[in-house]
Short mmCIF file of C-alpha atoms and ligand atoms in Angstrom, two decimals:
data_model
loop_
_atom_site.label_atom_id
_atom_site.label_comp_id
_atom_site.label_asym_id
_atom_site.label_seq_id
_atom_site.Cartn_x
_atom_site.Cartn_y
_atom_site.Cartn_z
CA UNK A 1 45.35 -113.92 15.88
CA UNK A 2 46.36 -111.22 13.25
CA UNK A 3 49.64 -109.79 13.24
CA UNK A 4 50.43 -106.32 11.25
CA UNK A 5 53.70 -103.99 11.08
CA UNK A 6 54.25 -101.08 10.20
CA UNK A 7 57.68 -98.47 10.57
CA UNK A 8 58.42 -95.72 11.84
CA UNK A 9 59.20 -92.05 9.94
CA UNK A 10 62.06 -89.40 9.75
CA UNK A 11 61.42 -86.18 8.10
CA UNK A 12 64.03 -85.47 5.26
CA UNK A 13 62.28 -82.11 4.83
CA UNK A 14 59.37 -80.27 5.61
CA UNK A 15 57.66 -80.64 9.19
CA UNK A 16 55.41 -78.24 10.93
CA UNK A 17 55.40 -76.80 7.42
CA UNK A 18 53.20 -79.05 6.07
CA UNK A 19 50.77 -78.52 8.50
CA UNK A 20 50.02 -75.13 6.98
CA UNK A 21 49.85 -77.09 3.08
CA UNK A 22 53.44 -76.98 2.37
CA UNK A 23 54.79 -80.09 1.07
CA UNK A 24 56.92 -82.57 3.05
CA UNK A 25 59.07 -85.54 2.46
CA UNK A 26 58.91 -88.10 5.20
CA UNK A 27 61.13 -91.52 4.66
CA UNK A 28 59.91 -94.79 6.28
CA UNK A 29 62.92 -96.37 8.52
CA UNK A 30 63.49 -99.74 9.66
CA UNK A 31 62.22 -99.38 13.13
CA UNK A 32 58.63 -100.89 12.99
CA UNK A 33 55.24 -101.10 15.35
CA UNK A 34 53.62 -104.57 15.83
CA UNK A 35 50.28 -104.88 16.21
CA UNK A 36 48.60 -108.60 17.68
CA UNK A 37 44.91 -108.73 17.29
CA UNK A 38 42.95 -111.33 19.05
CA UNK A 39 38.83 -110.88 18.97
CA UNK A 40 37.24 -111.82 22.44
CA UNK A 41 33.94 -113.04 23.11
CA UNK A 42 33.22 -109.80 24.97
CA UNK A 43 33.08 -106.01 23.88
CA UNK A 44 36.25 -105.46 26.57
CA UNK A 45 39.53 -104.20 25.02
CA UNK A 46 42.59 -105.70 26.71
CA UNK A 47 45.79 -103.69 25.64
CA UNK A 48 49.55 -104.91 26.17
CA UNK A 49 52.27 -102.36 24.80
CA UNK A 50 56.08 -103.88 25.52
CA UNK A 51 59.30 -102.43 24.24
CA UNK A 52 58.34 -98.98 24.51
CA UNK A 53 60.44 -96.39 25.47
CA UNK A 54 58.03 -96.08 28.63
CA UNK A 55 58.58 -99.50 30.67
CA UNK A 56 55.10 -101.40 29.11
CA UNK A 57 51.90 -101.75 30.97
CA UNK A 58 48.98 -104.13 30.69
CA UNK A 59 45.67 -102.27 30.89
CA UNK A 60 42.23 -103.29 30.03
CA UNK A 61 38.83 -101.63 29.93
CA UNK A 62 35.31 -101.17 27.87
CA UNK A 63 34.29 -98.36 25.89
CA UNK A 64 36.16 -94.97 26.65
CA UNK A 65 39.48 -94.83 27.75
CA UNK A 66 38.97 -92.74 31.07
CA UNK A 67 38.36 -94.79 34.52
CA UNK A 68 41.03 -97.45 33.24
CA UNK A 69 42.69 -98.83 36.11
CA UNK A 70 45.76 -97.73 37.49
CA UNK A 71 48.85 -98.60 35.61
CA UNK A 72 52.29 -98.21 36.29
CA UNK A 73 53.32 -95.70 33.93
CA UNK A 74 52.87 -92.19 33.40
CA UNK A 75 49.28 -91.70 32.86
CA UNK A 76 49.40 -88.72 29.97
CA UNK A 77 51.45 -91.31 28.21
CA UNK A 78 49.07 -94.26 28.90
CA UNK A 79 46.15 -91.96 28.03
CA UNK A 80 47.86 -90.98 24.29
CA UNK A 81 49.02 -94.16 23.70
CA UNK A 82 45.17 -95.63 24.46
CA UNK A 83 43.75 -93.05 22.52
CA UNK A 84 45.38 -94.35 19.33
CA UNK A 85 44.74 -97.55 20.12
CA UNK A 86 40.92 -96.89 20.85
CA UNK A 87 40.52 -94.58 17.46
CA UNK A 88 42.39 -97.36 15.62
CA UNK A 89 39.89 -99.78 17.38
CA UNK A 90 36.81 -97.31 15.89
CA UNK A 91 38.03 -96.87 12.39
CA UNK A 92 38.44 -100.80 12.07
CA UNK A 93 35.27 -101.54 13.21
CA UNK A 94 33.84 -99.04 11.04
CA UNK A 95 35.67 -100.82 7.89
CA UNK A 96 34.43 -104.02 8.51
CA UNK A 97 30.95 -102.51 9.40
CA UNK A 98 31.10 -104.25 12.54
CA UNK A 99 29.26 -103.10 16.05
CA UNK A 100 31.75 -103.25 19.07
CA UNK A 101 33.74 -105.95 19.07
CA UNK A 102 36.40 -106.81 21.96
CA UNK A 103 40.26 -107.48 21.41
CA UNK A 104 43.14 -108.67 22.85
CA UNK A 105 45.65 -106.14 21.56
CA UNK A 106 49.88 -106.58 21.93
CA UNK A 107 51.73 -103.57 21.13
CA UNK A 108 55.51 -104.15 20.73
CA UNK A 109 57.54 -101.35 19.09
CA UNK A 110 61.00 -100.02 18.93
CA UNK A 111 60.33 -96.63 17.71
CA UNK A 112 60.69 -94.28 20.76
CA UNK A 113 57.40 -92.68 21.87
CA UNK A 114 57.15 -89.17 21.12
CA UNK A 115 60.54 -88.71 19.70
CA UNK A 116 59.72 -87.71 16.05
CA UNK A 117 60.27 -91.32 14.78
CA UNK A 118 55.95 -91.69 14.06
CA UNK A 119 55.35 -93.94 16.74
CA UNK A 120 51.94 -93.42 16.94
CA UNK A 121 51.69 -93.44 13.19
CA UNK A 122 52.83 -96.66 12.65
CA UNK A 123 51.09 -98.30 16.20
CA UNK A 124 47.62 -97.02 14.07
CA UNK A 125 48.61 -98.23 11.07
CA UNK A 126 49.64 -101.44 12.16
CA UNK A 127 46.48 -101.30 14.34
CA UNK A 128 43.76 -100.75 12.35
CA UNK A 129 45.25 -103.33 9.28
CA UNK A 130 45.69 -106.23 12.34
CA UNK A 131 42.21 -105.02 13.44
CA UNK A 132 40.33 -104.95 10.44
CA UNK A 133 41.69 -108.22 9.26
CA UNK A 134 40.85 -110.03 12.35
CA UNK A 135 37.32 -109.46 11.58
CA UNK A 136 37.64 -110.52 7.57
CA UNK A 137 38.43 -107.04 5.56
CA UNK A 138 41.16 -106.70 3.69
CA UNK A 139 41.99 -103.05 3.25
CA UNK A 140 44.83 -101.91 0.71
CA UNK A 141 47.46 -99.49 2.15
CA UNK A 142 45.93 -96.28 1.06
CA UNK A 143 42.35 -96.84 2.48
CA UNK A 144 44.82 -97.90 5.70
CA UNK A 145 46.45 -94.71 5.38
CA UNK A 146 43.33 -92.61 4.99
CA UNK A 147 41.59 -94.11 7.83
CA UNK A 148 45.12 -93.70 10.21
CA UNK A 149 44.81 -89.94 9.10
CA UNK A 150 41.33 -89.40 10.40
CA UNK A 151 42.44 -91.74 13.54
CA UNK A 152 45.45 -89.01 14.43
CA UNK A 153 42.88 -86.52 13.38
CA UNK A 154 40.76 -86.67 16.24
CA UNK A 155 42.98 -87.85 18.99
CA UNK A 156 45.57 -84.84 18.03
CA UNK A 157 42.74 -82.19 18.10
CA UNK A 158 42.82 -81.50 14.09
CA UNK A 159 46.43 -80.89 14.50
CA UNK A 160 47.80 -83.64 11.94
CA UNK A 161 48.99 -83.62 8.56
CA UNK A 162 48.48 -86.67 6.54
CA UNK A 163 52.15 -87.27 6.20
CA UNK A 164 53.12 -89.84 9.38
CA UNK A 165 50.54 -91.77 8.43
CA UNK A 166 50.78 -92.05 4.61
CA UNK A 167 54.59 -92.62 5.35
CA UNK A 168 53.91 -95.83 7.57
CA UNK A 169 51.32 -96.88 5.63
CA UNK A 170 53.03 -97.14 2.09
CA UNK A 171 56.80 -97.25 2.94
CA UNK A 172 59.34 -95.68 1.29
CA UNK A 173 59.58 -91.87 0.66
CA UNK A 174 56.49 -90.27 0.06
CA UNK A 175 55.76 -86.21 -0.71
CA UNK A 176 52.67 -85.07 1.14
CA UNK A 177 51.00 -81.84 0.16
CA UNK A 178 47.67 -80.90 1.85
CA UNK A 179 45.41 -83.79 1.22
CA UNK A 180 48.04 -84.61 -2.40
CA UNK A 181 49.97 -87.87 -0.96
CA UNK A 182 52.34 -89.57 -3.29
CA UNK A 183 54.73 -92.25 -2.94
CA UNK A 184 58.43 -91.25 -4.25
CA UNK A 185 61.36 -93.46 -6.35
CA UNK A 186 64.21 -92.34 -3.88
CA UNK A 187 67.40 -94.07 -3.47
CA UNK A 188 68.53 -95.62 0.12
CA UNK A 189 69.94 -92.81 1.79
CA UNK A 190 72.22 -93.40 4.70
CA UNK A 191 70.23 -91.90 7.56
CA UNK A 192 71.41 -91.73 11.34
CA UNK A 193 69.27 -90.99 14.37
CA UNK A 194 70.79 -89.58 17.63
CA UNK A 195 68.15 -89.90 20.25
CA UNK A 196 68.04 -87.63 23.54
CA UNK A 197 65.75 -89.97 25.08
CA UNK A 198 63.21 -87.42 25.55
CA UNK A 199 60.13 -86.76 23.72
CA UNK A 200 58.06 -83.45 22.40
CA UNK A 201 54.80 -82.24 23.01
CA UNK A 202 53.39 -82.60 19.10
CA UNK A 203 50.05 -80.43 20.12
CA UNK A 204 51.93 -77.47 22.11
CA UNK A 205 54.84 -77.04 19.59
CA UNK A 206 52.30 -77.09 16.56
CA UNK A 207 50.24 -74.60 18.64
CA UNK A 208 53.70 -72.59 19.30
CA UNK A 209 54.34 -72.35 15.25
CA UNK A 210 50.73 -71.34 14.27
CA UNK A 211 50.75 -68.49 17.06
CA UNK A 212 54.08 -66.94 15.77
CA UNK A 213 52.77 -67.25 12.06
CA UNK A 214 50.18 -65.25 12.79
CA UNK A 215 51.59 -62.82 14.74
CA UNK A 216 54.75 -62.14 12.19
CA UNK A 217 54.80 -62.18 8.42
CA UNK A 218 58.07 -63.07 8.86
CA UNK A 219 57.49 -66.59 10.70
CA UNK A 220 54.80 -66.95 7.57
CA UNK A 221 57.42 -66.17 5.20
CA UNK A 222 59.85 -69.00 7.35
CA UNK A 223 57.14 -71.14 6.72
CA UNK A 224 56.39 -70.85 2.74
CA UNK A 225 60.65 -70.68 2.41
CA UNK A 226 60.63 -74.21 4.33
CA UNK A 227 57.98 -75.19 1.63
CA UNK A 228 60.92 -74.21 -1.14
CA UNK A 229 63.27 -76.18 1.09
CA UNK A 230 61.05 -78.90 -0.14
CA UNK A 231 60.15 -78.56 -3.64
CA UNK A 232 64.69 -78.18 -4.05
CA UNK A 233 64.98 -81.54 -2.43
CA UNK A 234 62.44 -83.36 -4.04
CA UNK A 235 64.27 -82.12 -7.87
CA UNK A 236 67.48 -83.40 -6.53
CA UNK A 237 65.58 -86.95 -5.60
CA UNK A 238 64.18 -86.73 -8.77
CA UNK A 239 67.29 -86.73 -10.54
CA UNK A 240 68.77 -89.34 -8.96
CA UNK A 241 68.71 -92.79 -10.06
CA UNK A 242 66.65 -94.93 -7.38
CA UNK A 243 69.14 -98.03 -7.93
CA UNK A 244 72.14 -96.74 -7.30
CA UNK A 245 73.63 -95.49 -3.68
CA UNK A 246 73.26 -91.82 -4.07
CA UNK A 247 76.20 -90.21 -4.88
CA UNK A 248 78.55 -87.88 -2.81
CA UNK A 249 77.27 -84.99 -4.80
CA UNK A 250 73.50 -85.72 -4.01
CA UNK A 251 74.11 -86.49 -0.42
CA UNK A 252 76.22 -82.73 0.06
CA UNK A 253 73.52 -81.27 -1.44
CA UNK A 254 70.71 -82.97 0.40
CA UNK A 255 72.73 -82.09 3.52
CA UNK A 256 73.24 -78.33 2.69
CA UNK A 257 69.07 -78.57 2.43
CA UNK A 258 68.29 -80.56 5.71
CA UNK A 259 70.89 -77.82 7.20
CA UNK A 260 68.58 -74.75 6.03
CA UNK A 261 65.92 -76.75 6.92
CA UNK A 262 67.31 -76.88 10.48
CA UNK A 263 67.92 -73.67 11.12
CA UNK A 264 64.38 -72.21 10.04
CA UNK A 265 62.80 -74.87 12.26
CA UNK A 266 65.23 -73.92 15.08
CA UNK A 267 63.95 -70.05 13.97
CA UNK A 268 60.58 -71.04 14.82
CA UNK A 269 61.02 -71.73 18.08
CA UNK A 270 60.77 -76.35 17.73
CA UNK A 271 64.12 -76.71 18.42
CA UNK A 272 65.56 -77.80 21.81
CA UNK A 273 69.48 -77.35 23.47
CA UNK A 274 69.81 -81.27 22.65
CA UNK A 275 68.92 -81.50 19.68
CA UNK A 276 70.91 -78.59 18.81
CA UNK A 277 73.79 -80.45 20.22
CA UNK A 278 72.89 -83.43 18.38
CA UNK A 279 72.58 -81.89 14.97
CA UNK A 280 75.96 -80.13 15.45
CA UNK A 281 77.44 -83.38 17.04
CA UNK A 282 76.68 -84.87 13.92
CA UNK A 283 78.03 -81.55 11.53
CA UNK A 284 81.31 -81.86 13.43
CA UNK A 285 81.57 -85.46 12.45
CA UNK A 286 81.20 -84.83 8.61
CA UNK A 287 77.64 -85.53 8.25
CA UNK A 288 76.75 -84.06 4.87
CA UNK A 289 73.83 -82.24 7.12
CA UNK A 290 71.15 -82.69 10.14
CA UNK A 291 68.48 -81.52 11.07
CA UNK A 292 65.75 -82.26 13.80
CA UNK A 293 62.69 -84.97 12.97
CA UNK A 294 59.08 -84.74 13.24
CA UNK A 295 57.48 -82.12 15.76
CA UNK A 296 60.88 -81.18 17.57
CA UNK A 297 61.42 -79.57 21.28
CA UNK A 298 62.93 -83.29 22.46
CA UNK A 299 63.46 -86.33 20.72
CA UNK A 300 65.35 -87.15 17.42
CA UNK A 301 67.47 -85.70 14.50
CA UNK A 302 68.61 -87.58 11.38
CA UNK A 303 71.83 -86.87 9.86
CA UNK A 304 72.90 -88.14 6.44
CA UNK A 305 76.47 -90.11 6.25
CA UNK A 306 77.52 -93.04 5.03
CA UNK A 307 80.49 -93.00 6.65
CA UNK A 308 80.61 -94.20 9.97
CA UNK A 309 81.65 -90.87 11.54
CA UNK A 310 78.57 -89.37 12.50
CA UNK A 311 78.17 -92.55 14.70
CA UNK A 312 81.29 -92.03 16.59
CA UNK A 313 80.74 -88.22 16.87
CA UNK A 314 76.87 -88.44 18.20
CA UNK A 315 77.78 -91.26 21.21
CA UNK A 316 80.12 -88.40 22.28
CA UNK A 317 77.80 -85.98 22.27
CA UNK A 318 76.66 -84.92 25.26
CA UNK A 319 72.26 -85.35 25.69
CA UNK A 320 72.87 -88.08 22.98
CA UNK A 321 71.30 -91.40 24.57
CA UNK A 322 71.10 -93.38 21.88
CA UNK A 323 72.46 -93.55 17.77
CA UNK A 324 71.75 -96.02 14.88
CA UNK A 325 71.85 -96.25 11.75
CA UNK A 326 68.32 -96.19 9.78
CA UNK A 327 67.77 -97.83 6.64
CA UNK A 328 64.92 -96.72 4.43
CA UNK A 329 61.53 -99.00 4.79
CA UNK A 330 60.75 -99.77 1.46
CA UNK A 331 57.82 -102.23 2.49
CA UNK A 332 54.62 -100.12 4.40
CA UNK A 333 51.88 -101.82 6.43
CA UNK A 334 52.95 -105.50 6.16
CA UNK A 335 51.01 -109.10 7.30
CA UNK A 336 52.86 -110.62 9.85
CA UNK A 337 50.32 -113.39 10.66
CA UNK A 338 47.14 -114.43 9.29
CA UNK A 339 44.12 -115.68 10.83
CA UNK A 340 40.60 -113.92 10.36
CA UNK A 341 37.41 -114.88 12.56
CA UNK A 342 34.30 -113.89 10.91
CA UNK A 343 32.98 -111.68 13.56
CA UNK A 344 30.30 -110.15 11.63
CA UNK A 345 28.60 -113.27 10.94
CA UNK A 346 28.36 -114.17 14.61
CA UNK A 347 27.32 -110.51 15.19
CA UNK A 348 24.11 -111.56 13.74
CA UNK A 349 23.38 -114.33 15.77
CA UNK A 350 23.79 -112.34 18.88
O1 PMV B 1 56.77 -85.76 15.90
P1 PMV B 1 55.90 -86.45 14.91
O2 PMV B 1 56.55 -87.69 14.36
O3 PMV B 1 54.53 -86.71 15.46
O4 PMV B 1 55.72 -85.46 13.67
C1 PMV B 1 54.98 -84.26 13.77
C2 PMV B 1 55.06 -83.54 12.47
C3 PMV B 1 54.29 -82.22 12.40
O5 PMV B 1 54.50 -81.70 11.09
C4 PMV B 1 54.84 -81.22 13.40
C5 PMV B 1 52.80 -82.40 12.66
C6 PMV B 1 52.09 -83.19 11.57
O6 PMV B 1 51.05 -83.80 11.88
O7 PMV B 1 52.53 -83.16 10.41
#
């Protein structure tokens, strides 16, 4: 059996933006995806996902995803979650330049579904790297993140930027620009998530920016001015020494940015009454600054504070379900267990 992690995402700056080839700053947090990998005898894929936000359900089928049997859970959530797993199932098999293979595939995760966190990222990531080893290839992180891309790619419709999955992949804070993906020297900043325990609808609220961009030159403008949003934080990251905890200085001025940031995504119609609540749950606290996480209209913000304030104020919040504290990933796509079968060689035989 192989065994792969990989972690989950918050947005310091930049989402929906960098959809449209603005650039965006995504930080890996210690919330990871673990991906088992066990090759069967038979082309059949048997999926387990536990510790999801949904309850966990055991489903198993061949080939495509529709006609599974019936499962317990919500089926649009079954069906997304399969669909990563089945185009992280193609794009290893592709790697190793193997013909269908079966697998025995446990998910367990604690990055809420949906919630802006990059659970899905970080389920393909971990996916394709426990996948792809299982048969004998040893990708690095990039090809893993490249391949993760073109995964989300086509089960999100063309609507993905490369920045989830480059996050997940390489850990850290990265800056992702169009198809320019970079990893960043950023200090540990002291994030914290409030969770409404709901979850967005990526394709619809990505769908809901592009139709107001091209209806208004000023949602454009909001846009490009979120891309500036950007380019200020990454020269104050820059500045700051990678070692050391960043200063109170750094932090109020991050804040003021995340804040702007906010607003402009609130402008373009992402944001949602809880998260609202949330982000000024958090202000009222004495976070240096919040601001909603990935695609928006449910889900998660991230506050910066490295106080325990923001804590307190967020589990009195009302819509907030759940807080912690997130500390940056600094490792990507990691080996959790090795074991590789040389299914390629057998393929011959067969
Ligand atoms: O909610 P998430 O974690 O899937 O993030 C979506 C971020 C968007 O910028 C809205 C879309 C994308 O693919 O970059």
């Amino acid at each position: 059996m192989t065994v792969s992690s990989a972690p989950g995402k918050v947005y310091l700056f930049g989402e929906h933006a960098v959809v449209y080839g603005e650039p965006a700053v995504p930080c890996a947090i210690e919330r990871r995806a673990t991906v088992s990998v066990e090759p069967r005898e038979d082309d059949r894929i048997r999926v387990e996902a536990r510790d999801l936000s949904l309850d966990g359900f055991t489903v198993e089928y061949s080939g495509a995803t529709d006609g599974h049997p019936d499962v317990n859970v919500p089926t649009p959530l079954v069906e997304a979650a399969m669909g990563y797993i089945d185009a992280a199932v193609e794009q290893a098999l592709d790697a190793a330049d193997s013909r269908e293979v079966g697998f025995d595939i446990t998910v367990e995760s604690d990055i809420p579904l949906g919630a802006g966190l990059g659970s899905s990222a970080a389920v393909v990531v971990a996916g394709i790297d426990a996948a792809t080893r299982a048969l004998g290839v040893d990708l690095d992180a990039e090809e893993i993140a490249d391949r993760a891309y073109r995964a989300e790619y086509e089960v999100q419709d063309g609507q993905a930027s490369r920045a989830d999955t480059f996050c997940s992949a390489m850990g850290g804070a990265v800056r992702v620009e169009g198809d320019d993906c970079r990893t960043l020297d950023a200090p540990n900043l002291p994030f914290v998530v409030g969770f409404d325990g709901g979850a967005g609808d990526t394709g619809a609220l990505v769908a809901g920016v592009r139709e107001l961009k091209e209806r208004y030159e000023f949602a454009a403008d909001t846009v490009e001015t979120i891309g500036d949003i950007v380019r200020e934080g990454e020269r104050l990251l820059a500045d700051a020494d990678p070692a050391d905890a960043p200063d109170d200085e750094l932090l109020a001025e991050l804040g003021n940015l995340m804040d702007f940031n906010h607003g402009l995504l609130e402008a373009l119609g992402v944001s949602s009454r809880s998260l609202d609540n949330m982000v000024w749950g958090a202000r009222m606290a004495g976070a240096d600054g919040a601001k909603l996480t990935g695609a928006g209209g449910g889900g998660c913000i991230v506050a910066l504070d490295p106080t325990p304030e923001t804590e307190t104020g967020l589990r009195f919040t009302p819509g907030c379900e759940d807080v912690f504290r997130a500390e940056l990933a600094t490792e990507g796509v990691r080996v959790e267990a090795e074991r590789a079968v040389d299914f390629r060689g057998e393929r011959e035989d067969a």
